[in-house]
Coordinates of C-alpha atoms in Angstrom, one line a residue:
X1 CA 11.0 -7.7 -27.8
X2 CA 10.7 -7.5 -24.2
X3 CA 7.7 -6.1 -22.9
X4 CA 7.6 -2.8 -20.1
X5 CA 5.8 -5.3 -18.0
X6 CA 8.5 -8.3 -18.2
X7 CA 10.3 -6.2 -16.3
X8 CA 8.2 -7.1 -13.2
X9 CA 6.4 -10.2 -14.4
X10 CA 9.2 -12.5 -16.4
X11 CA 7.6 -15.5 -16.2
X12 CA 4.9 -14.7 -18.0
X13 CA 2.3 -17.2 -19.5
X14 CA 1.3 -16.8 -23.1
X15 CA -2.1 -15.4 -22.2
X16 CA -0.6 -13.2 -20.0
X17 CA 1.7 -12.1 -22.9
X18 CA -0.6 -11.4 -25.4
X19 CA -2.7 -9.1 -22.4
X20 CA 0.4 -7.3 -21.7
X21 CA 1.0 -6.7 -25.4
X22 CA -2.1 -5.0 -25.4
X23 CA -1.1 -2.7 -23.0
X24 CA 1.9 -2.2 -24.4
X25 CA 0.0 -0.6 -27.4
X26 CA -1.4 2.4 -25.5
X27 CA 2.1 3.5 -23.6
X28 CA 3.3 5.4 -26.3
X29 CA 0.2 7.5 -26.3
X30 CA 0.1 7.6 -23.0
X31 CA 3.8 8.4 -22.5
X32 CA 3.3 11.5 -25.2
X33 CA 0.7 13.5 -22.8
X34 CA 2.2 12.8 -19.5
X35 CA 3.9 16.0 -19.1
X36 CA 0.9 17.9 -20.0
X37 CA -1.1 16.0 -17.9
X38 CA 0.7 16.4 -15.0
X39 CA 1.1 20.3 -16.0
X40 CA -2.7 21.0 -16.1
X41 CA -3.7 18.3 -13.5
X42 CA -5.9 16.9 -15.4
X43 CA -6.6 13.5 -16.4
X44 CA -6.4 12.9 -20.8
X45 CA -10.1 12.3 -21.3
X46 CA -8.9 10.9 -25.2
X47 CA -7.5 7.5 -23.0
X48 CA -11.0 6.8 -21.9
X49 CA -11.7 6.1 -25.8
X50 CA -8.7 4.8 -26.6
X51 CA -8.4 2.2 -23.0
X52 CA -12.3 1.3 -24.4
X53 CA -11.1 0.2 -27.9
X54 CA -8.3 -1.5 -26.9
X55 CA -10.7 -3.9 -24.5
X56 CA -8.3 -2.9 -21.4
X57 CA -11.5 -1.6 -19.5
X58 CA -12.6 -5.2 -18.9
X59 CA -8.2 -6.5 -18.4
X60 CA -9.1 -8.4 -14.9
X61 CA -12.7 -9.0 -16.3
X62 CA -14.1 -13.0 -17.1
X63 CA -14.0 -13.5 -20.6
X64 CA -17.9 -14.5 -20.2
X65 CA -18.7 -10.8 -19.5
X66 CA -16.8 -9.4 -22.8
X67 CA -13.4 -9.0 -20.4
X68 CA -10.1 -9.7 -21.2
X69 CA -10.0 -12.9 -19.0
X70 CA -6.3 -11.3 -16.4
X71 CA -5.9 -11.5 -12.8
X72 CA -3.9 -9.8 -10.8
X73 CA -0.4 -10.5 -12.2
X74 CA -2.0 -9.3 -15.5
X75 CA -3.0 -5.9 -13.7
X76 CA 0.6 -5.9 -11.7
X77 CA 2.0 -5.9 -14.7
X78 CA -0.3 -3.3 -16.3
X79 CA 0.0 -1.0 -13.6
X80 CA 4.6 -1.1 -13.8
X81 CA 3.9 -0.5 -17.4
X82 CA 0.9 2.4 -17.5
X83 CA 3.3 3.9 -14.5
X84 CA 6.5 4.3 -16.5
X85 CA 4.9 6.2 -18.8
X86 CA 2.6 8.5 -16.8
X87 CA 1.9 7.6 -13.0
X88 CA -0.9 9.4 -13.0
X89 CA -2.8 7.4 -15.7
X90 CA -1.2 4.0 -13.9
X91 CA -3.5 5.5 -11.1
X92 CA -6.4 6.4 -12.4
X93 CA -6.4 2.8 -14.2
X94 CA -5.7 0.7 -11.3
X95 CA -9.0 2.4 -9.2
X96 CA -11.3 1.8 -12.3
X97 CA -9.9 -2.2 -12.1
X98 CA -10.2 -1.8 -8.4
X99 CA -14.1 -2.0 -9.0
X100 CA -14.2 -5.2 -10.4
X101 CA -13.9 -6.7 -6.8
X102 CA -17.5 -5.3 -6.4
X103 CA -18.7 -7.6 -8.8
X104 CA -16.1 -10.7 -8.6
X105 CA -15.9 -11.3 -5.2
X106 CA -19.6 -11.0 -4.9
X107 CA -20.0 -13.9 -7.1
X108 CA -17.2 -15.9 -5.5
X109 CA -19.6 -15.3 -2.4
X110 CA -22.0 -16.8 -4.4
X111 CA -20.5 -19.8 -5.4
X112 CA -19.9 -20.3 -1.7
X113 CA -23.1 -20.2 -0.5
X114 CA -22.9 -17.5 1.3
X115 CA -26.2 -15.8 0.5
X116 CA -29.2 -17.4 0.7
X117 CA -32.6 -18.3 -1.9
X118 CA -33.6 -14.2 -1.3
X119 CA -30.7 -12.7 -1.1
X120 CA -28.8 -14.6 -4.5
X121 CA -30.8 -12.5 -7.4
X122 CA -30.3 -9.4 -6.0
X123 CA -26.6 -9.6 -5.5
X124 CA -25.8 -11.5 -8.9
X125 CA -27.3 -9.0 -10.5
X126 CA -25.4 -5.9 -9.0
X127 CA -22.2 -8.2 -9.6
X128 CA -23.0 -8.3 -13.8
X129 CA -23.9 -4.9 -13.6
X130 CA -20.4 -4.5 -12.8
X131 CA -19.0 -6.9 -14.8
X132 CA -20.8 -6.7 -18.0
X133 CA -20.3 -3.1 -17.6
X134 CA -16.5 -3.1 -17.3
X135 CA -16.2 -5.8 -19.8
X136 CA -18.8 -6.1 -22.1
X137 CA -19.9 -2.1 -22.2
X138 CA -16.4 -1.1 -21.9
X139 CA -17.5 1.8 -19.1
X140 CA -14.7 3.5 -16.9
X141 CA -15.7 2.8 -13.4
X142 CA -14.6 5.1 -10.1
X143 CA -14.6 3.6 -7.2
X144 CA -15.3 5.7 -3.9
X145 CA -14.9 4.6 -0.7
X146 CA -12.3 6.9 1.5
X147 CA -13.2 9.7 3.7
X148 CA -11.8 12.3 5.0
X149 CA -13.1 11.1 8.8
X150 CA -10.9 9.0 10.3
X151 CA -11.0 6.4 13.4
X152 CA -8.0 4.8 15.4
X153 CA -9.6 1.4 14.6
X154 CA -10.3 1.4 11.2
X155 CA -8.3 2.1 7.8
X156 CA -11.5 3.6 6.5
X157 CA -13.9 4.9 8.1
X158 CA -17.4 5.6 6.4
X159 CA -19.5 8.4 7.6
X160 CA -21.8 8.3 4.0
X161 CA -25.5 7.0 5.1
X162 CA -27.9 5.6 3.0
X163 CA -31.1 5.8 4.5
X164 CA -34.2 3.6 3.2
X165 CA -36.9 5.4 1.3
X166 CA -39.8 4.0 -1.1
X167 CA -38.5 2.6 -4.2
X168 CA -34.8 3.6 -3.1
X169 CA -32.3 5.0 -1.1
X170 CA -31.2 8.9 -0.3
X171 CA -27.1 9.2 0.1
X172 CA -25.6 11.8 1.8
X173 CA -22.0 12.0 2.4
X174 CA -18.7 13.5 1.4
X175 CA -16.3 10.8 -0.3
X176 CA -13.1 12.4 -0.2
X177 CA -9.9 11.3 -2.6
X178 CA -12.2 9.8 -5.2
X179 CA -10.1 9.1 -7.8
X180 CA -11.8 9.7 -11.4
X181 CA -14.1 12.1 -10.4
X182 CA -15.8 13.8 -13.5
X183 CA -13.9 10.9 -15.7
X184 CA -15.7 7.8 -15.1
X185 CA -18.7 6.9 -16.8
X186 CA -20.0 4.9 -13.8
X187 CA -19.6 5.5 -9.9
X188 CA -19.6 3.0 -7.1
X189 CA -20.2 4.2 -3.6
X190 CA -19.7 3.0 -0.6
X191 CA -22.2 4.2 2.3
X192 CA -23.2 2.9 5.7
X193 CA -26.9 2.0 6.2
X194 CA -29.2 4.5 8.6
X195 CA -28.9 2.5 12.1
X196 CA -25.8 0.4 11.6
X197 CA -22.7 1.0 13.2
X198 CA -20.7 -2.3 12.2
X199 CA -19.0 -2.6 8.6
X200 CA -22.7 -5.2 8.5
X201 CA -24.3 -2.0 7.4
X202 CA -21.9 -1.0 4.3
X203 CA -23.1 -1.3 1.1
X204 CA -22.6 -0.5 -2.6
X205 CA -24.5 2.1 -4.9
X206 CA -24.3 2.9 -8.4
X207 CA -24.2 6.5 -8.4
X208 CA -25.1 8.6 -12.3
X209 CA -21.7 11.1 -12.1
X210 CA -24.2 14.0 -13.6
X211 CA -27.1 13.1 -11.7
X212 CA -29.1 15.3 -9.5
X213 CA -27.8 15.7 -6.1
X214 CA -23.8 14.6 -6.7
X215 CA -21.1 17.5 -7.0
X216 CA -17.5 17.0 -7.5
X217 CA -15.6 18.0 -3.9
X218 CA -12.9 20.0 -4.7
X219 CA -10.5 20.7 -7.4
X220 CA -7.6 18.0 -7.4
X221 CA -4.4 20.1 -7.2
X222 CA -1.8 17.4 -5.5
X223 CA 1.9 17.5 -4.9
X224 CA 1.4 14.7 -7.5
X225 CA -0.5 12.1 -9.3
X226 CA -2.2 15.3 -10.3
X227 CA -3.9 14.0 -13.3
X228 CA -6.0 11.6 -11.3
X229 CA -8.9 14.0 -11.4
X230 CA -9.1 12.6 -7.6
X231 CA -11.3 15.9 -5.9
X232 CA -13.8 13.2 -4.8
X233 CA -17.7 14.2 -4.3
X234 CA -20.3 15.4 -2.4
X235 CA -23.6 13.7 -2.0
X236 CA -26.7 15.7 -0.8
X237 CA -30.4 13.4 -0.4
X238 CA -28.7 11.5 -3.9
X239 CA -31.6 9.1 -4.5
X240 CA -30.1 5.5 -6.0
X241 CA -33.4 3.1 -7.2
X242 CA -33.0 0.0 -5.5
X243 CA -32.0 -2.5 -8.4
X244 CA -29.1 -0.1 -8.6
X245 CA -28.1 -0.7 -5.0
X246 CA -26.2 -4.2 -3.1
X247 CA -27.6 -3.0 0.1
X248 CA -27.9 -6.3 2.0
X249 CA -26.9 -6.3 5.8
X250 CA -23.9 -7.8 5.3
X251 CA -23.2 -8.6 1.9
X252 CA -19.9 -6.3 2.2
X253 CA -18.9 -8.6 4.8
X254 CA -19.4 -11.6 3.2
X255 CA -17.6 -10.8 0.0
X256 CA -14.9 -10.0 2.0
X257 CA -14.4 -13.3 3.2
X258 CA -13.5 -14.2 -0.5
X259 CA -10.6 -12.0 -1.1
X260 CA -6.9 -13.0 -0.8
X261 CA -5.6 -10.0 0.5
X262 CA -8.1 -6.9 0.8
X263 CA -11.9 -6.5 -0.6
X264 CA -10.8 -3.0 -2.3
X265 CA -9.6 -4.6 -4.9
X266 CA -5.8 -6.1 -5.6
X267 CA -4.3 -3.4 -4.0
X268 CA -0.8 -4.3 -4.4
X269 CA -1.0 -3.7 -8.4
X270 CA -1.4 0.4 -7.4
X271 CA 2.0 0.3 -5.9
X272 CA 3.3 -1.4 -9.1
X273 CA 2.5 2.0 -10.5
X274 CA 4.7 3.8 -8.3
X275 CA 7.4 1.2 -9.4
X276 CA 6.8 1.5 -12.9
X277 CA 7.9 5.4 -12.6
X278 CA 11.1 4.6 -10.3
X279 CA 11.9 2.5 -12.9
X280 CA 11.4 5.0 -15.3
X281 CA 12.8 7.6 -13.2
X282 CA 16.4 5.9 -13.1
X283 CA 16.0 4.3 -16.8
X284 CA 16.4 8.7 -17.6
X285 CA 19.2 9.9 -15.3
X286 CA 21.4 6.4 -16.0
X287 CA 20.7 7.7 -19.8
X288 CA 21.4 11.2 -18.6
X289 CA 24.6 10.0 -17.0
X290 CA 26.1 8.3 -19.7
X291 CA 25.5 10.7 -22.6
X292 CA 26.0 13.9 -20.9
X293 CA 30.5 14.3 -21.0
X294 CA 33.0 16.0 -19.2
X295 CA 33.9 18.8 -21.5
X296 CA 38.0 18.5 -19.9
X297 CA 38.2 14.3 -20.4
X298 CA 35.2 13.5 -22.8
X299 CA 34.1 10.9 -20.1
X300 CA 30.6 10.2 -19.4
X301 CA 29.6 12.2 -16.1
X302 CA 28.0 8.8 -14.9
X303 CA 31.7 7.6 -14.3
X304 CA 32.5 10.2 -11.0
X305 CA 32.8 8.4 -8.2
X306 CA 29.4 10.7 -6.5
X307 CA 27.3 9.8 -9.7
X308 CA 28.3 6.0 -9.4
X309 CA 27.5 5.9 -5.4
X310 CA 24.1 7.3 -6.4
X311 CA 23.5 5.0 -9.2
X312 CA 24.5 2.3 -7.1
X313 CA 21.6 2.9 -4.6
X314 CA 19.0 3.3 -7.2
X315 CA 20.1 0.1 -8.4
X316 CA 19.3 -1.6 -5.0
X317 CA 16.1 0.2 -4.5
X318 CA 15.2 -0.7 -7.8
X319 CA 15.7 -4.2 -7.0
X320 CA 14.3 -4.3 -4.0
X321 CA 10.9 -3.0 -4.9
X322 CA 11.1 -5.3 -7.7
X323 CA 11.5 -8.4 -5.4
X324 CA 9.2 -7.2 -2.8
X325 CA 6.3 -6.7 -5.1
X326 CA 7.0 -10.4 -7.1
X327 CA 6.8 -12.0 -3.5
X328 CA 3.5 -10.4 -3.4
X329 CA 2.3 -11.3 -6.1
X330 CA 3.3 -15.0 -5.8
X331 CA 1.6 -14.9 -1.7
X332 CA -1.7 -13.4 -3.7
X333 CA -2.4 -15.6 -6.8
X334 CA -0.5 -19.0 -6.0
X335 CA -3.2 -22.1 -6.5
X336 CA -3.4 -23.8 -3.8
X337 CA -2.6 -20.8 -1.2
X338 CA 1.1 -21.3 -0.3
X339 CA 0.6 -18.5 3.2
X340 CA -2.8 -18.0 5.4
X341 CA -5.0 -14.8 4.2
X342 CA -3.6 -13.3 7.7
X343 CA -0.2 -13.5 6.3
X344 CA -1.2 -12.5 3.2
X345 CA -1.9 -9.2 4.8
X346 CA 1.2 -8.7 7.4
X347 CA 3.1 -9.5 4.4
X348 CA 1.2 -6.1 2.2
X349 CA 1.9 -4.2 5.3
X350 CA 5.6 -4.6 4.9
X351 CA 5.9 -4.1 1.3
X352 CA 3.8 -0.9 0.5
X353 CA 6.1 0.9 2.2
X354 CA 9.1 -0.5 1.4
X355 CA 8.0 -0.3 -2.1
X356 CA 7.1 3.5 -1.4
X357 CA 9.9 4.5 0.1
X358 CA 12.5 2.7 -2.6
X359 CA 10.4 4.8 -5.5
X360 CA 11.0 7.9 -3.7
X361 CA 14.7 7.2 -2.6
X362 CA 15.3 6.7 -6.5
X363 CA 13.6 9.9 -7.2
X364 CA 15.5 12.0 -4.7
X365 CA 18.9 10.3 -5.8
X366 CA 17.9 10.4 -9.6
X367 CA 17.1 14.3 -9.0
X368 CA 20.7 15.0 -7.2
X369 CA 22.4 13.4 -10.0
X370 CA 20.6 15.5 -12.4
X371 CA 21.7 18.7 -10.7
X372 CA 20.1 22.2 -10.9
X373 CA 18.8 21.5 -14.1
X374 CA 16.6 18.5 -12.8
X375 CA 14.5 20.8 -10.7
X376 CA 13.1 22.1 -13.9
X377 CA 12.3 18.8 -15.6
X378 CA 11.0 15.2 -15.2
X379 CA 13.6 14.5 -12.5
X380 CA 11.3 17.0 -10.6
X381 CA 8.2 15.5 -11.6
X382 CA 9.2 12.1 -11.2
X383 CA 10.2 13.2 -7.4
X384 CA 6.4 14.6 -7.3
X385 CA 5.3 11.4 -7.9
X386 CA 6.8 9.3 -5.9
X387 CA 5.9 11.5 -3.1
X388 CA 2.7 10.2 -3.2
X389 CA 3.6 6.6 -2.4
X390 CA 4.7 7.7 1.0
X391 CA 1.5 8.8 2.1
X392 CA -0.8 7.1 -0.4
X393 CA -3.5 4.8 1.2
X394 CA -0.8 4.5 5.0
X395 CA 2.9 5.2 5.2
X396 CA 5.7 2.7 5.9
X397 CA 5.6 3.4 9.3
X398 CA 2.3 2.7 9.7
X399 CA 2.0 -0.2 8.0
X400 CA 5.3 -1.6 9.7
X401 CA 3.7 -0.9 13.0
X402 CA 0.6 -2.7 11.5
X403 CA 2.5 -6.2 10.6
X404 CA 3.9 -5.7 14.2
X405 CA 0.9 -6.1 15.7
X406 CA -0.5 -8.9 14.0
X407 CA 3.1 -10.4 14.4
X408 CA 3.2 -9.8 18.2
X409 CA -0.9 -9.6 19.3
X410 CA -2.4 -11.1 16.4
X411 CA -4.4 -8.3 16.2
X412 CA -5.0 -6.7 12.4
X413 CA -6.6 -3.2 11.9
X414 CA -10.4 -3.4 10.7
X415 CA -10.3 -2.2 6.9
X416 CA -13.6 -0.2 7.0
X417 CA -15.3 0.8 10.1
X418 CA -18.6 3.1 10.1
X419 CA -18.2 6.5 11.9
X420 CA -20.1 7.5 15.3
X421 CA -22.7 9.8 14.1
X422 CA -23.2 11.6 17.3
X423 CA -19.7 12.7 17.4
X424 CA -18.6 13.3 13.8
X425 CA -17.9 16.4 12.3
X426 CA -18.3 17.8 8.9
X427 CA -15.6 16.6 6.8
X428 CA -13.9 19.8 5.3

């Protein structure tokens, strides 16, 4: 039987097989409250449990630390399949995975050399905090770095301060879009040091999701993606003890260094998501189209020449999304490095949005083919969707202008930069 992840990854490895049959265990549970979720916009709290027992809480996690043992193709593929079923849960899964950079990346960093004698304990010890607790421990981690302050310089831009207290540090902050929030069982923050105004001063907190002093944000009430539980959360003098903190002058720097693509965490799986449901999407009108008849000829509707047209285009944004994402993937996890980390990057810039922008086009086109009656049902919600991907994280025409500039100028945009204090206002 083919697996819903073969459908992006077809050369998979045995290993990878027997991961991806795993995840092929939970989409029918998840497929059976994805309506509802998106309905109530709220996230299924039962897959918690259910992600937990199955061990896919630790998928991109070492073996050594009670993980899985994947990589990246193994969440690629997780992400196409979680997404067919319910986008939302595809999400939600891809930002708790996206905190396992926090911990891997910090040991490649240590395997480098890149910290010295002092600094080595206390980072390898936040790093298997991470790990064993993903893997081992089986926790569901959020992962909250964006803000609602922005900068022209900077994809994200970090107003959150930790400030240096006895025995600790005090947080304050608004993280904004924090997917998970009120669902994970752990939180990692992101927060700029008092008296740094370089991405030197960023570090990582674990933050207690009921402790005193964090608050959710606001009620998560998107377009779509709505069972995210994405509100984000408000910090106020949140005091994190300091073996609970990576807050090294540039320890987020240096683990940096280690990634392929960017530090927050394999970000190309999330737009596998989005593919997943265009997949899924088309998969439901081309059914649609070719069981629904003519009531004068008996012919399927799927065989007039305006139905065809459409289905023709899906079927080349399909594809192309498809090829886009595998040439990703190969430019992220080929050993030895076939392409320089710089064009590993222009290369991401491109393909979000052209990956984006072919879920939504098969949305739109699966939703005219539906007709009136669509607008009532998953054509709808699958359009709801896959309007996310066009704004998610940047939009294509951002990102094209993006790979432009590091084409032309050589110049690529700072991931994180650290907001000017004096001239910031209260994010809203």
């Amino acid at each position: 039987m083919k697996l819903t992840g073969e459908v992006l990854l077809e050369d998979m490895s045995e290993a990878e097989r027997a991961r991806a049959e795993v995840v092929e265990s939970v989409l029918s549970a998840v497929r059976a409250v994805a309506r509802e979720v998106d309905a109530n916009a709220q996230f299924h709290m039962p897959h918690v449990r259910h992600f937990s027992e199955a061990g896919l809480l630790g998928l991109i996690i070492p073996t050594e630390y009670g993980g899985l043992g994947g990589g990246l193709r193994d969440l690629a593929a997780a992400c196409f399949a979680l997404g067919s079923a319910c986008p939302s849960t595809a999400l939600a899964f891809f930002f708790h995975c996206s905190a396992a950079s926090r911990g891997l990346l910090a040991m490649e960093a240590l395997e480098a050399g890149l910290f010295n004698d002092e600094e080595a304990p206390v980072v390898r010890r936040f790093a298997e905090s991470v790990l064993y607790g993903m893997g081992r421990d089986g926790f569901w981690f959020a992962n909250f770095a964006s803000e609602s302050v922005k900068s022209e310089k900077a994809a994200v831009t970090i107003s959150t301060e930790a400030r240096k207290v006895d025995g600790g540090y005090l947080l304050n902050g608004v993280k904004s879009f924090g997917t998970g929030t009120g669902v994970a069982d752990k939180y990692l923050v992101t927060a700029s040091l008092a008296g740094y105004d370089t991405a030197e001063g960023l570090c990582t907190f674990f933050v207690d999701r009921d402790g005193e002093g964090v608050r959710p944000r606001a009620p998560w009430d998107a377009i779509g993606m709505r069972g995210t539980s994405s509100g984000g959360i408000v910090l106020e003098n949140y005091f994190v003890p300091d073996e609970l903190a990576l807050a090294i002058p540039g320890a987020f720097t240096r683990c940096m260094q280690m990634s392929r693509g960017s530090f927050v965490g394999n970000q190309m799986a999330a737009v596998c998501g989005y593919a997943g449901a265009a997949h899924t999407a088309y998969q439901n009108v081309l059914h649609h189209l070719t069981e629904k008849k003519f009531a004068d000829t008996g012919k399927p509707i799927g065989t007039a020449p305006y139905q065809q047209e459409l289905i023709g285009k899906m079927m080349v944004d399909l594809q192309t999304s498809i090829l886009w994402l595998r040439r990703q993937l190969q430019l992220e996890t080929s050993e030895p490095p076939i392409a320089p980390k710089n064009e590993v990057i222009k290369q991401w810039r491109l393909c979000k949005g052209v990956v984006a922008e072919c879920g939504f086009s098969i949305a739109a086109n699966a939703l005219k083919a539906s007709g009136t009656s669509g607008t009532m049902g998953d054509p709808a919600r699958f359009l709801r969707e896959l309007t996310m991907g066009i704004v998610q994280a940047f939009p294509a025409e951002r990102g094209r202008l993006m790979a432009a500039q590091m084409e032309v100028e050589g110049a690529e945009q700072n991931l994180f930069g650290v907001a000017d204090k004096a001239a910031e206002k209260e994010p809203g």
